[in-house]
Structures are given as C-alpha cells and as structure tokens.
PDB file of C-alpha atoms in Angstrom:
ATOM      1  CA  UNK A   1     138.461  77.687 131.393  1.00 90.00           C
ATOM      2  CA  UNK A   2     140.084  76.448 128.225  1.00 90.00           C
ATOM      3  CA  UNK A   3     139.582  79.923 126.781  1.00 93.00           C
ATOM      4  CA  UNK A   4     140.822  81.682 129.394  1.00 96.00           C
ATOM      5  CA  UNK A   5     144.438  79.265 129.036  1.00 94.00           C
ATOM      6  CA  UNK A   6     144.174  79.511 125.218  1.00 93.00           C
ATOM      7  CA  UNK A   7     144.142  83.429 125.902  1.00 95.00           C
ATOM      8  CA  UNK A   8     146.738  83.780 128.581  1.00 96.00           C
ATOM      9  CA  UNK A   9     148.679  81.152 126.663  1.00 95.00           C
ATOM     10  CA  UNK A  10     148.404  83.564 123.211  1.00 94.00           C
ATOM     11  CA  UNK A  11     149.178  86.878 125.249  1.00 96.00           C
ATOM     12  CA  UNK A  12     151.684  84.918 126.936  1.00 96.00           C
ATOM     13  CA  UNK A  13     153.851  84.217 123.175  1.00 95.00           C
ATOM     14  CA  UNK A  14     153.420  87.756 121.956  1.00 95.00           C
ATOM     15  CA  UNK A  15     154.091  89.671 124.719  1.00 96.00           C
ATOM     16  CA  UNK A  16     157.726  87.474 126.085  1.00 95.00           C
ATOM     17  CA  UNK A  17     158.616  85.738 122.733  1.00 96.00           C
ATOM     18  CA  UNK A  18     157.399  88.549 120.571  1.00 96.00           C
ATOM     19  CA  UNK A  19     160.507  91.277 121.867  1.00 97.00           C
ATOM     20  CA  UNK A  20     162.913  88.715 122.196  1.00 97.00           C
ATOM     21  CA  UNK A  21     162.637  87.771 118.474  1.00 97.00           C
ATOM     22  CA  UNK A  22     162.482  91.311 117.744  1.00 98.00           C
ATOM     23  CA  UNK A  23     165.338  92.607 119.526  1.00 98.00           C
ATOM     24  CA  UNK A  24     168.122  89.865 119.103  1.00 98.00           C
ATOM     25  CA  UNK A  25     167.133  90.395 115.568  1.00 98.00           C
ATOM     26  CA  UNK A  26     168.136  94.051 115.632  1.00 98.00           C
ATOM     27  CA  UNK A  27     171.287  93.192 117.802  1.00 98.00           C
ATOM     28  CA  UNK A  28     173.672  91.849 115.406  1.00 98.00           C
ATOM     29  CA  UNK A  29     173.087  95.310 113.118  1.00 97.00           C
ATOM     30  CA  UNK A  30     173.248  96.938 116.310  1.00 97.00           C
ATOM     31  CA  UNK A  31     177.110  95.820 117.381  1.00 97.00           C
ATOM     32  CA  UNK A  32     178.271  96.720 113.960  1.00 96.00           C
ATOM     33  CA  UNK A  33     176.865 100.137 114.367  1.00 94.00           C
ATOM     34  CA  UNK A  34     178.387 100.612 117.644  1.00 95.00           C
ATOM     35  CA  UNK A  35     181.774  98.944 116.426  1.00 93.00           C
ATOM     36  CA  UNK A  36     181.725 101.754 114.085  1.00 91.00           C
ATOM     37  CA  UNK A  37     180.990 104.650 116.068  1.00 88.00           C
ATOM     38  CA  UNK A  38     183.766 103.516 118.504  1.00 77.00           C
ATOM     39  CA  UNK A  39     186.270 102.842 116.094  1.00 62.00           C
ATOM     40  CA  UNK A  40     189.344 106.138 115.221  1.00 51.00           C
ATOM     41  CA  UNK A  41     187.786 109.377 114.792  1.00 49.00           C
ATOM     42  CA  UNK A  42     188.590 112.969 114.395  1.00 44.00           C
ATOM     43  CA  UNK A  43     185.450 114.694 115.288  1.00 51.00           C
ATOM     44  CA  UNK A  44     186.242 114.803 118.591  1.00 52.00           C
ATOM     45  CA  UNK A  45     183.432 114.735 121.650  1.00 52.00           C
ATOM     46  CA  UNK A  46     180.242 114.434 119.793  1.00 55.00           C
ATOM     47  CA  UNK A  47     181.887 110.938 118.639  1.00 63.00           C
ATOM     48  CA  UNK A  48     182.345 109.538 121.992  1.00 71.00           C
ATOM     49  CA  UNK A  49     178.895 110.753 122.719  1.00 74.00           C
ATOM     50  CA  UNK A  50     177.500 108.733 119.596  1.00 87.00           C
ATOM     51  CA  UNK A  51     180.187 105.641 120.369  1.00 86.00           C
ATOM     52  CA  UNK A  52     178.331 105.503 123.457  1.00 90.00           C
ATOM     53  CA  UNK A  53     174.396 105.604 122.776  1.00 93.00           C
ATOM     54  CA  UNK A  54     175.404 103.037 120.011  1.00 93.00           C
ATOM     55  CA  UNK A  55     176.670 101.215 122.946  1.00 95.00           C
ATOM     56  CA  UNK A  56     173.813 101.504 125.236  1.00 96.00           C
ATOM     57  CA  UNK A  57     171.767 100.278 122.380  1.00 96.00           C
ATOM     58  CA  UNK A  58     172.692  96.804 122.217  1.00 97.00           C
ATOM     59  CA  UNK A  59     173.062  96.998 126.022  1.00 98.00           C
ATOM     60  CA  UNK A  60     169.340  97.654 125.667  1.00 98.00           C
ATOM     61  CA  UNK A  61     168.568  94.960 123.039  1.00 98.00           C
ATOM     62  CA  UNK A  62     170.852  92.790 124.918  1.00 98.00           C
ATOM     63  CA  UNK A  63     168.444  93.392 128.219  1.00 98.00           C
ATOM     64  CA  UNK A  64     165.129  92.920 126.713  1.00 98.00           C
ATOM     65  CA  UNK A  65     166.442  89.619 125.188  1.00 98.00           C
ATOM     66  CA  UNK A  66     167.532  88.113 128.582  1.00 98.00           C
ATOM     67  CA  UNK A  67     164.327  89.516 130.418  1.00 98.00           C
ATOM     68  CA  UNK A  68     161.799  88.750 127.751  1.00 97.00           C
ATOM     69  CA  UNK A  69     163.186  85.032 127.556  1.00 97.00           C
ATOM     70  CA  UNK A  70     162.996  84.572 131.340  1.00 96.00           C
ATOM     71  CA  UNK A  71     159.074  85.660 131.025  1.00 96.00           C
ATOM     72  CA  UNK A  72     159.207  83.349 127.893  1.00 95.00           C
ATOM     73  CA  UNK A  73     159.036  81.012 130.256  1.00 95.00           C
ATOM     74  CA  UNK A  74     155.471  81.658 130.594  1.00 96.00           C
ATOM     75  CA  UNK A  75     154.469  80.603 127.270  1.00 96.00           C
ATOM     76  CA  UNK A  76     154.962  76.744 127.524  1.00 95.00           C
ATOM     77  CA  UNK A  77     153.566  76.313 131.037  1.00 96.00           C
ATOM     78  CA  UNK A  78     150.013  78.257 129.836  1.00 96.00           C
ATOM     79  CA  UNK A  79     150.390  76.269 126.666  1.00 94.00           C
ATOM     80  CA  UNK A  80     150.622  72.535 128.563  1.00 95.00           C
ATOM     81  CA  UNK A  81     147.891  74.033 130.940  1.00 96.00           C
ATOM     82  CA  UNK A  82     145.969  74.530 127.442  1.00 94.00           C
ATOM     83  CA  UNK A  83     146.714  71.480 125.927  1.00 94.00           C
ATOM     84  CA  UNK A  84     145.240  69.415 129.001  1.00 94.00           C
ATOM     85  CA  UNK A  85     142.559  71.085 129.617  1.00 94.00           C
ATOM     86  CA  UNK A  86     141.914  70.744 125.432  1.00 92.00           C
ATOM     87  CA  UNK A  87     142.611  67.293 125.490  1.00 92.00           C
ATOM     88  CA  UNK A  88     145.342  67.104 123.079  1.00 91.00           C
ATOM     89  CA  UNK A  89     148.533  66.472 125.061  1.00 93.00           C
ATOM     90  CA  UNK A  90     149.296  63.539 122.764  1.00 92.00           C
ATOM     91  CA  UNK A  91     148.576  65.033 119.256  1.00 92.00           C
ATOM     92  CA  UNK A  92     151.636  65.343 116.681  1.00 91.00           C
ATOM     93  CA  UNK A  93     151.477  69.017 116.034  1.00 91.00           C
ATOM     94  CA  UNK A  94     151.561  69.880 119.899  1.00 93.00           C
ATOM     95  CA  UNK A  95     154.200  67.103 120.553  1.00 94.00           C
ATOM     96  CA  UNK A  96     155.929  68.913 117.325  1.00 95.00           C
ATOM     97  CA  UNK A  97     155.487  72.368 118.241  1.00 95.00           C
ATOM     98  CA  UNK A  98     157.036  70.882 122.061  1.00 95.00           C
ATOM     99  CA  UNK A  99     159.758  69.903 120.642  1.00 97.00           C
ATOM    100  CA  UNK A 100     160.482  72.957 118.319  1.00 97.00           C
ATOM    101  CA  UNK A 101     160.087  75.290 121.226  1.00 96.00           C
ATOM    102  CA  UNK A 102     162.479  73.400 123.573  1.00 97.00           C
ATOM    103  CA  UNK A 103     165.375  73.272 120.402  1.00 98.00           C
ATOM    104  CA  UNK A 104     163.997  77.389 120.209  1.00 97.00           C
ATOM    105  CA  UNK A 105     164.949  77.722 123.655  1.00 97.00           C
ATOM    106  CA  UNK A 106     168.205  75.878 123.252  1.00 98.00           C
ATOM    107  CA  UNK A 107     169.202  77.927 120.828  1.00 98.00           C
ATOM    108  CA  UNK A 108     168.805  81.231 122.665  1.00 98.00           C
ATOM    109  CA  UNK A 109     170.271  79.812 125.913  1.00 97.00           C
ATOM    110  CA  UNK A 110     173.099  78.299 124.195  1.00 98.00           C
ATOM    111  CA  UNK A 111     173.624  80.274 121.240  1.00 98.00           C
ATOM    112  CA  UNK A 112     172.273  83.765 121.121  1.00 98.00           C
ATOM    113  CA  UNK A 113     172.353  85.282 124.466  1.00 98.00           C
ATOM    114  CA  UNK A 114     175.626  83.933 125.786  1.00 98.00           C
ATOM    115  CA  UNK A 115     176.931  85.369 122.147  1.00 98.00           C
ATOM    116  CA  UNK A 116     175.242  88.675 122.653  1.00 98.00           C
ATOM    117  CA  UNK A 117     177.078  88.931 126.066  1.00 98.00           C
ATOM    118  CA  UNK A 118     180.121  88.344 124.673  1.00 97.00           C
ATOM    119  CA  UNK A 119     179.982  91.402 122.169  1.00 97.00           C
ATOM    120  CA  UNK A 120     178.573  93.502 125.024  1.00 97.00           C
ATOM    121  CA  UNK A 121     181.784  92.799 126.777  1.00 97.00           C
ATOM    122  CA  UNK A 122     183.933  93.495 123.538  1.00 96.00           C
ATOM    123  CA  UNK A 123     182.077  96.803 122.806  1.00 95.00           C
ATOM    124  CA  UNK A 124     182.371  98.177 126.747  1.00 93.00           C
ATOM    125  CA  UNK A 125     186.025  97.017 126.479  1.00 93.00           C
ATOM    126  CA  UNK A 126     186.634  98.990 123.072  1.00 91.00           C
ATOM    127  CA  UNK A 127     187.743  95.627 121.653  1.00 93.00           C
ATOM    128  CA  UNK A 128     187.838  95.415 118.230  1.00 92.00           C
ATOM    129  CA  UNK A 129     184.112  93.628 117.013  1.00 94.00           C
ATOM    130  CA  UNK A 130     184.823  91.062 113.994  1.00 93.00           C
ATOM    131  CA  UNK A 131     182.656  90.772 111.663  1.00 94.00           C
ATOM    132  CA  UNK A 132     181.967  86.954 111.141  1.00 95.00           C
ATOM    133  CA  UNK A 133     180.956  86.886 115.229  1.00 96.00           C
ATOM    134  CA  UNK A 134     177.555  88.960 114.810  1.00 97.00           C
ATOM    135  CA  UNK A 135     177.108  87.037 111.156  1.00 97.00           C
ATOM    136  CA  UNK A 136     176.902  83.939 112.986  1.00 98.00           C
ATOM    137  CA  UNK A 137     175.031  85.864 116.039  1.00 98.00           C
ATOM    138  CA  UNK A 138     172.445  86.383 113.235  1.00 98.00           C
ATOM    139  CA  UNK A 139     172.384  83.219 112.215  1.00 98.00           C
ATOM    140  CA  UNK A 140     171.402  81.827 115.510  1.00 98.00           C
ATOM    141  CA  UNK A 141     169.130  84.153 115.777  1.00 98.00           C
ATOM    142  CA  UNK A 142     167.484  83.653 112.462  1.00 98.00           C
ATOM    143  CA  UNK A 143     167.258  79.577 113.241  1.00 98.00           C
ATOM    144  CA  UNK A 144     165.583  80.285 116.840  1.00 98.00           C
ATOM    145  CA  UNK A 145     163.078  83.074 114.937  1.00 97.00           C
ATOM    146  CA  UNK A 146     162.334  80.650 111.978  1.00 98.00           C
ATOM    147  CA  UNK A 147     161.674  78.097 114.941  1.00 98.00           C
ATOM    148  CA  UNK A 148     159.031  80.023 116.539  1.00 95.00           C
ATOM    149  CA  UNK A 149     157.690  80.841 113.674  1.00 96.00           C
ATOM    150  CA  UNK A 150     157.089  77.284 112.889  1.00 96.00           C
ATOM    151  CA  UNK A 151     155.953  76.367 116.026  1.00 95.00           C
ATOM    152  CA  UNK A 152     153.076  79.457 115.965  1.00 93.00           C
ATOM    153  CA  UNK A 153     152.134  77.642 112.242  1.00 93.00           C
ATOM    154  CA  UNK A 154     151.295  74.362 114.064  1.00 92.00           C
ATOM    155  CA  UNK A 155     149.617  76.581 116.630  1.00 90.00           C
ATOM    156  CA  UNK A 156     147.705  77.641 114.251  1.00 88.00           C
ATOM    157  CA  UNK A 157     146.702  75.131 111.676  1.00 88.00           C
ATOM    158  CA  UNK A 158     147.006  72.186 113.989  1.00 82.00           C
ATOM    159  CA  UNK A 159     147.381  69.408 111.238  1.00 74.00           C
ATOM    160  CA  UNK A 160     144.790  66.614 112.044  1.00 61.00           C
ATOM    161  CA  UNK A 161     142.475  68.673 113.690  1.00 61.00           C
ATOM    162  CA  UNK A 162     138.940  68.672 113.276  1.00 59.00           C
ATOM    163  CA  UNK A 163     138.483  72.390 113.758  1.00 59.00           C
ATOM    164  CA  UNK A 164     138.962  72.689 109.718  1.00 48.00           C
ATOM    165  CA  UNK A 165     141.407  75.425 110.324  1.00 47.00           C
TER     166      UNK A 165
END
C-alpha cells in the first residue's frame, strides 16, 4: 500500500505542481509580450490579430495556473496518506517539507495568481501593463518555484533517514 501512496503521491506533484510552476513562470514574459503587441501600431489588422493571441496566451497560462493549483491540492493529502502509512509523520524533513509547501501555497494564493488576474484584467482592458508589476509577478513566482524545489530535495534525500539516499 505504501507504494501505491508513494506513487500516486509522486504522479500527484508532477502532474498538478509540475504546470503550475511551469506556466506562471512563462506568464510574466508572457504580459510583456502581449503589452507590446497591443500597444500603437501602424500595421493595421494583422496587429490586432497578434495583440490578441498574445492575449489569449497569458489567458491560457493564467488558466492552467488556477486549475493545476486546485488539483495541487492532491499532492499533500497523498503525501500525509504516505507519510502515515511510512511511519514518518514526525520526522524533520517531512515536518520541513510541510511547512515549505503550505508557505508554497501561500505564495501562489496570495501572491501569484491574484497578481496574474490582475494583469489579465489590464491586458483585456488595453490598460497600459507597467513594467515593475510582472518583475515582482516573477519574483513571487520564482520564491514559490525555488520552494517546491526545496521541498522535492527533502523528498528526496530525506536527511536522517536510514535509506542512505
């Protein structure tokens, strides 16, 4: 049975976690793009045309964040099903890597997707994008990617454990 968690729990990470990281890392590139496609031009139609697939880009990115993070959810139930049935609920590393992956999912839910939104809006509103808003956009997102990368490096080497991994 343990396997069988340990597996859904892996499949779990890099199938919800493993888009999200991917795709609000391309979003902040993404908005500039489309800020510049939509800003003045003089070629007429085929620049509305590209204004617009630049748009529907990060409205893309911008989905696959917020559904990938709700199946993210995924990933910590399998992993505390795992963890019982390993007996290691009260090791360090998985009482680190807890912690890690609730600040990682702070982050997103507090930082990157309501940020994300926001530059939807400004983009499908022809607002004017500033750059410093998708700098700090990709901050954020750097902090909650360097977070679960952390957290899969105590998955992985487990400090203390006997495994000699």
């Amino acid at each position: 049975m343990t396997k069988f968690l340990l597996t859904l729990h892996v499949l779990a990470a890099i199938i919800a976690v493993g888009p999200v990281t991917v795709a609000a890392s391309m979003f902040p590139p993404a908005v500039r793009r489309a800020a510049l496609a939509g800003g003045p031009r003089t070629d007429g139609e085929g620049g509305a045309q590209t204004a617009a697939a630049a748009v529907g880009t990060v409205r893309l990115l911008h989905r696959i964040c917020r559904v990938y993070a709700g199946l993210g959810v995924a990933v910590p139930l399998l992993g505390f099903a795992t963890a019982s049935a390993m007996g290691v609920l009260g090791d360090g590393w998985l009482i680190a890597s807890i912690v890690l992956t609730a600040v990682a999912a702070g982050v997103l839910a507090a930082f990157v997707l309501p940020r994300q939104e926001e530059l939807v809006e400004q983009l499908t509103e022809r607002q004017p994008v500033e750059r410093p808003l998708t700098v700090r956009l990709a901050m954020f997102t750097g902090i909650f990617n360097l977070l679960w990368a952390t957290v899969t490096v105590l998955m992985i080497v487990r400090p203390g454990s006997t495994t000699g991994a």
